[in-house]
Amino acid sequence: MLVERLTLSGQFLALSRFEPQLFNQPIEFVLANGVTVNISSPGIIQFTPASTSLKDIVISCGVHGNETAPIEICDDLVSQILRLELTPQHRLLVIFANLPSMAIEKRFVEENLNRLFSGAHSSTDGEHNFERQRAQELEQVVADFFTQGSETSERLHYDLHTAIRASKNDKFAVYPFLHGKQHSLEQLAFLYACGVNTFLLSESPTTTFSYYSSRQFGAHAFTVELGKVQRFGENDMSKFVAVRETLTALIANKELKLPEFSPEKCFIYRVNQVINKHQADFKLHFDSDTPNFTDFEKGHLLASETGAQYRCEFDNEAIVFPNENVAIGQRALLTVVATKI
């Protein structure tokens, strides 16, 4: 009965959100096109094609429950696969990460899930909560997925988000710190085909989901920001046509015909400052609606708190992800400066 409901309606996400008890036990079944479906828990679904797979692809969304456009994109992709309208030609794992925060339409319930990977979920400086449990579960799911694939398969992870505030560069991607490895121009070309024209090159380890996959499994992994937060049903999905079509082509192994990556057509930054909040009186010194990638001159006061002031170190240093309401100890602001690749 459950398999029929899934294959007729394609509503895996809706069932995960509103009837999660249906997935208390792992489920496996085979679609009419030979694709094997594995559901390990609510919000986590894997597709394995009958033919040999050349890529192992993870697409995650909903790490923050109010970032709805990527959730709706992934919901549609999963529905198409279950209804036999799209046939994966590569192993594919789709993750709807934070179902409880979707229910309350907030970034998280108790703690920012995207600060809890690479073992941060087990640190002793926080209470045990759903987000910590989920981060540990997602780490294991991704580990199982990649290690059970072929050693020769290309590993990919696109962690899809939307930003809290508007951005001068609407779609952008964070490229995790590679510890000396080369950036992939092919992957940058793929993201450019998705409509992403701005790239942030991280220069230090983090506890994000994409860094976990990159560091632990050598995956080409990215945090991809697709515009601004909107409520469910209020997204202008015409803005995401390139993302949907490019991901669909990747999943179905259609020829992408990606042009050679042209850095001159893009905005490329390196992360210069990671500014964490250490005191309760931490304050940003620019308007709350200031867009991401707004730049300031050297010496401009960006933020302050008891015992510290944070200023631009370069001319045209720009802000990204400012949020003075984060928990003490967490990142409140990134600054970036233009660079080359």
XYZ file of C-alpha atoms in Angstrom:
341
model
C 0.000 0.000 0.000
C 2.780 2.454 0.917
C 4.712 1.662 -2.254
C 1.556 2.298 -4.305
C 1.019 5.626 -2.552
C 4.597 6.650 -3.297
C 4.631 5.604 -6.929
C 1.187 6.957 -7.774
C 1.523 10.316 -6.049
C 5.290 10.727 -5.870
C 4.747 12.546 -2.580
C 7.713 11.254 -0.606
C 8.332 14.615 1.048
C 4.710 15.119 2.080
C 4.572 11.640 3.618
C 7.905 12.234 5.364
C 6.658 15.507 6.826
C 3.123 14.570 7.819
C 3.256 10.770 8.272
C 6.881 10.113 9.280
C 5.903 6.932 11.138
C 5.499 5.284 7.728
C 9.291 5.258 7.425
C 10.231 4.035 10.896
C 11.649 0.949 9.220
C 13.841 0.932 6.080
C 11.932 0.296 2.861
C 13.226 -1.080 -0.439
C 11.357 -1.624 -3.688
C 12.035 -1.659 -7.425
C 10.323 0.631 -9.927
C 9.050 -0.647 -13.271
C 12.121 0.828 -15.008
C 14.474 -1.255 -12.842
C 15.524 1.562 -10.488
C 15.850 0.365 -6.885
C 14.457 2.704 -4.246
C 15.771 2.667 -0.673
C 14.213 4.797 2.071
C 16.223 4.666 5.289
C 14.194 7.168 7.307
C 11.870 10.149 6.775
C 13.357 12.597 4.284
C 16.129 10.298 3.036
C 15.662 8.446 -0.260
C 18.165 6.698 -2.521
C 17.829 5.593 -6.143
C 20.065 2.971 -7.753
C 19.802 2.383 -11.519
C 19.830 -1.101 -12.968
C 22.832 -0.217 -15.167
C 26.347 0.598 -14.025
C 26.595 4.017 -12.432
C 29.478 6.365 -13.229
C 28.578 9.010 -10.663
C 27.423 8.976 -7.053
C 25.283 12.086 -6.573
C 24.021 13.576 -3.310
C 21.514 16.422 -3.505
C 20.522 17.808 -0.124
C 18.095 20.537 0.837
C 16.185 21.743 3.858
C 19.206 21.858 6.138
C 17.420 25.068 7.114
C 13.695 24.420 7.089
C 12.594 27.846 5.846
C 14.767 27.727 2.710
C 11.922 26.514 0.590
C 12.886 26.871 -3.083
C 15.496 24.067 -2.995
C 13.047 21.887 -1.047
C 10.417 22.379 -3.749
C 12.961 21.681 -6.502
C 14.087 18.425 -4.865
C 10.504 17.410 -4.084
C 9.673 17.728 -7.764
C 12.733 15.704 -8.845
C 11.908 12.871 -6.428
C 8.251 12.896 -7.500
C 9.235 12.629 -11.165
C 11.471 9.644 -10.428
C 8.816 7.815 -8.386
C 6.202 8.429 -11.102
C 8.589 7.112 -13.802
C 8.801 10.510 -15.494
C 12.567 10.699 -14.864
C 14.934 7.727 -14.821
C 18.190 8.128 -12.895
C 21.231 6.787 -14.709
C 23.522 7.356 -11.725
C 23.263 6.459 -8.054
C 21.373 9.294 -6.395
C 20.764 10.175 -2.765
C 18.254 12.952 -2.047
C 18.091 14.368 1.478
C 15.398 16.584 2.990
C 17.402 17.338 6.074
C 15.431 19.197 8.738
C 11.778 18.157 8.582
C 10.751 19.587 11.994
C 12.072 23.040 11.079
C 10.036 22.908 7.856
C 6.942 22.379 9.987
C 7.548 25.593 11.942
C 8.947 27.480 8.909
C 12.163 28.437 10.701
C 15.864 27.876 9.998
C 16.115 25.326 12.773
C 14.321 24.080 15.875
C 17.072 24.312 18.482
C 20.431 24.602 16.710
C 21.831 25.435 13.272
C 22.168 22.044 11.569
C 24.778 23.354 9.128
C 27.207 23.948 12.018
C 27.058 20.378 13.302
C 28.903 18.229 10.758
C 32.387 16.691 10.829
C 31.676 15.507 14.352
C 30.550 18.864 15.771
C 27.264 17.192 16.732
C 29.130 15.315 19.470
C 30.859 18.286 21.083
C 30.274 18.716 24.789
C 29.337 22.409 24.593
C 25.719 21.843 23.595
C 22.563 20.016 24.652
C 21.513 16.852 22.862
C 18.743 17.784 20.414
C 17.142 16.757 17.134
C 19.596 18.712 14.984
C 22.584 16.992 16.582
C 20.976 13.594 16.173
C 20.082 14.360 12.542
C 23.595 15.593 11.700
C 25.032 12.334 12.991
C 22.470 10.360 11.009
C 23.161 12.319 7.812
C 26.902 11.820 8.176
C 26.357 8.058 8.371
C 23.921 8.033 5.446
C 26.373 9.917 3.219
C 29.265 7.727 4.379
C 27.304 4.562 3.545
C 26.234 5.965 0.175
C 29.711 6.891 -0.995
C 31.519 3.847 0.394
C 28.981 1.418 -1.079
C 29.495 2.880 -4.549
C 32.279 2.027 -6.966
C 35.747 3.325 -6.108
C 35.957 4.726 -9.637
C 32.684 6.674 -9.469
C 32.794 10.451 -9.427
C 31.397 11.706 -6.120
C 29.217 14.819 -6.115
C 27.315 16.669 -3.394
C 25.208 19.770 -3.987
C 23.790 21.149 -0.744
C 21.060 23.558 -1.832
C 20.113 26.612 0.243
C 18.637 30.089 0.027
C 20.027 33.109 1.871
C 18.345 34.977 4.722
C 18.678 38.317 2.945
C 18.742 39.576 -0.613
C 21.983 39.463 -2.539
C 23.612 41.638 -5.163
C 24.633 38.319 -6.736
C 21.435 36.276 -6.555
C 22.831 32.761 -6.950
C 26.214 31.866 -5.506
C 28.139 28.845 -4.279
C 30.606 28.264 -1.477
C 33.480 25.998 -2.511
C 34.739 24.235 0.647
C 38.399 24.418 1.645
C 40.273 21.796 -0.398
C 43.457 21.470 1.667
C 45.717 22.062 -1.316
C 43.696 20.208 -3.971
C 42.830 21.936 -7.224
C 39.436 23.528 -7.781
C 37.419 21.765 -10.476
C 36.775 24.021 -13.462
C 34.343 21.419 -14.788
C 32.262 21.695 -11.626
C 32.334 25.476 -11.777
C 31.091 25.243 -15.369
C 28.288 22.928 -14.211
C 27.198 25.379 -11.530
C 27.399 28.247 -14.014
C 24.983 26.276 -16.211
C 22.689 26.143 -13.163
C 22.668 29.932 -13.123
C 25.344 30.377 -10.456
C 27.774 33.133 -11.422
C 29.442 33.861 -8.080
C 31.848 31.605 -6.193
C 33.306 31.905 -2.700
C 36.519 29.962 -2.157
C 36.721 28.946 1.479
C 40.209 28.975 3.004
C 39.609 27.091 6.251
C 37.830 23.976 7.545
C 34.200 24.362 8.600
C 31.432 22.227 10.074
C 29.096 22.523 7.067
C 27.499 19.594 5.267
C 29.333 20.242 1.993
C 32.739 20.446 3.701
C 32.048 17.080 5.363
C 31.510 15.342 2.009
C 34.446 17.127 0.424
C 36.924 16.400 3.195
C 35.872 12.904 4.225
C 35.076 11.400 0.821
C 36.824 13.572 -1.752
C 33.494 14.589 -3.263
C 33.071 17.644 -5.433
C 30.841 19.376 -2.914
C 29.286 22.838 -2.724
C 26.928 24.898 -0.620
C 24.722 26.437 -3.300
C 22.655 29.532 -2.467
C 19.647 30.014 -4.744
C 18.252 33.448 -3.986
C 16.381 34.637 -0.917
C 14.231 32.831 1.664
C 10.516 32.686 0.818
C 7.601 30.814 2.352
C 6.374 27.545 0.828
C 4.388 28.222 -2.312
C 5.629 31.803 -2.682
C 8.749 31.115 -4.751
C 8.905 32.305 -8.340
C 9.992 28.960 -9.766
C 10.725 30.549 -13.150
C 13.937 31.787 -11.512
C 15.127 28.213 -11.067
C 14.569 26.790 -14.548
C 18.315 26.505 -15.227
C 18.910 24.740 -11.911
C 16.094 22.251 -12.456
C 17.015 21.502 -16.074
C 20.719 21.095 -15.356
C 20.165 18.812 -12.349
C 17.656 16.778 -14.355
C 20.156 16.354 -17.192
C 22.836 15.271 -14.712
C 20.571 12.694 -13.077
C 19.392 11.302 -16.427
C 22.935 11.329 -17.866
C 21.921 13.547 -20.749
C 24.677 15.382 -22.563
C 25.181 18.672 -20.775
C 27.353 20.369 -23.414
C 28.988 22.562 -20.813
C 31.132 25.351 -22.242
C 34.634 25.757 -20.906
C 34.549 27.679 -17.653
C 35.189 31.387 -18.230
C 36.315 33.148 -15.021
C 35.857 36.558 -16.647
C 32.084 35.936 -16.783
C 31.903 35.245 -13.042
C 32.542 36.863 -9.700
C 35.150 34.929 -7.744
C 35.977 35.736 -4.153
C 38.088 34.277 -1.409
C 36.916 34.353 2.177
C 39.005 36.925 4.041
C 37.488 37.148 7.516
C 35.328 34.729 9.483
C 33.839 36.848 12.252
C 32.315 34.923 15.148
C 30.045 36.272 17.851
C 31.700 36.095 21.285
C 29.575 38.465 23.369
C 25.844 39.016 23.814
C 26.201 42.647 22.711
C 27.597 41.744 19.277
C 26.304 44.308 16.764
C 26.547 44.772 13.017
C 27.211 48.321 11.858
C 25.154 48.367 8.674
C 21.442 48.226 7.941
C 19.616 44.943 8.470
C 18.507 44.885 4.823
C 22.002 45.439 3.400
C 22.370 42.825 0.606
C 25.012 40.114 0.542
C 28.119 41.197 -1.423
C 27.778 44.845 -0.483
C 31.356 46.096 -0.291
C 33.028 48.685 1.938
C 36.336 50.503 2.051
C 39.361 49.541 4.123
C 38.910 50.474 7.768
C 35.097 50.551 7.686
C 33.603 49.302 10.973
C 31.575 46.188 10.224
C 30.782 44.871 13.691
C 31.650 45.296 17.328
C 31.217 43.670 20.711
C 32.704 44.105 24.149
C 36.467 43.994 23.719
C 36.581 43.895 19.926
C 35.902 45.819 16.738
C 35.886 44.232 13.300
C 36.841 46.367 10.309
C 37.467 45.884 6.603
C 41.072 44.950 5.925
C 40.931 45.773 2.210
C 39.163 48.208 -0.083
C 36.048 46.669 -1.658
C 35.838 43.965 1.004
C 32.284 42.595 0.855
C 29.938 41.061 3.400
C 28.245 37.660 3.127
C 25.857 35.868 5.527
C 25.621 38.638 8.153
C 23.503 37.607 11.133
C 24.016 39.197 14.543
C 21.368 36.923 16.093
C 23.408 33.722 15.921
C 24.313 31.873 19.094
C 27.460 32.938 20.930
C 30.452 31.171 19.418
C 28.941 30.883 15.948
C 29.795 32.744 12.772
C 28.026 36.086 12.487
C 29.625 37.358 9.285
C 31.939 36.438 6.447
C 33.905 38.974 4.475
C 35.215 38.271 0.994
C 37.589 39.909 -1.442
C 37.941 39.386 -5.179
C 40.419 36.758 -6.308
C 41.326 34.620 -9.310
C 41.203 30.905 -9.854
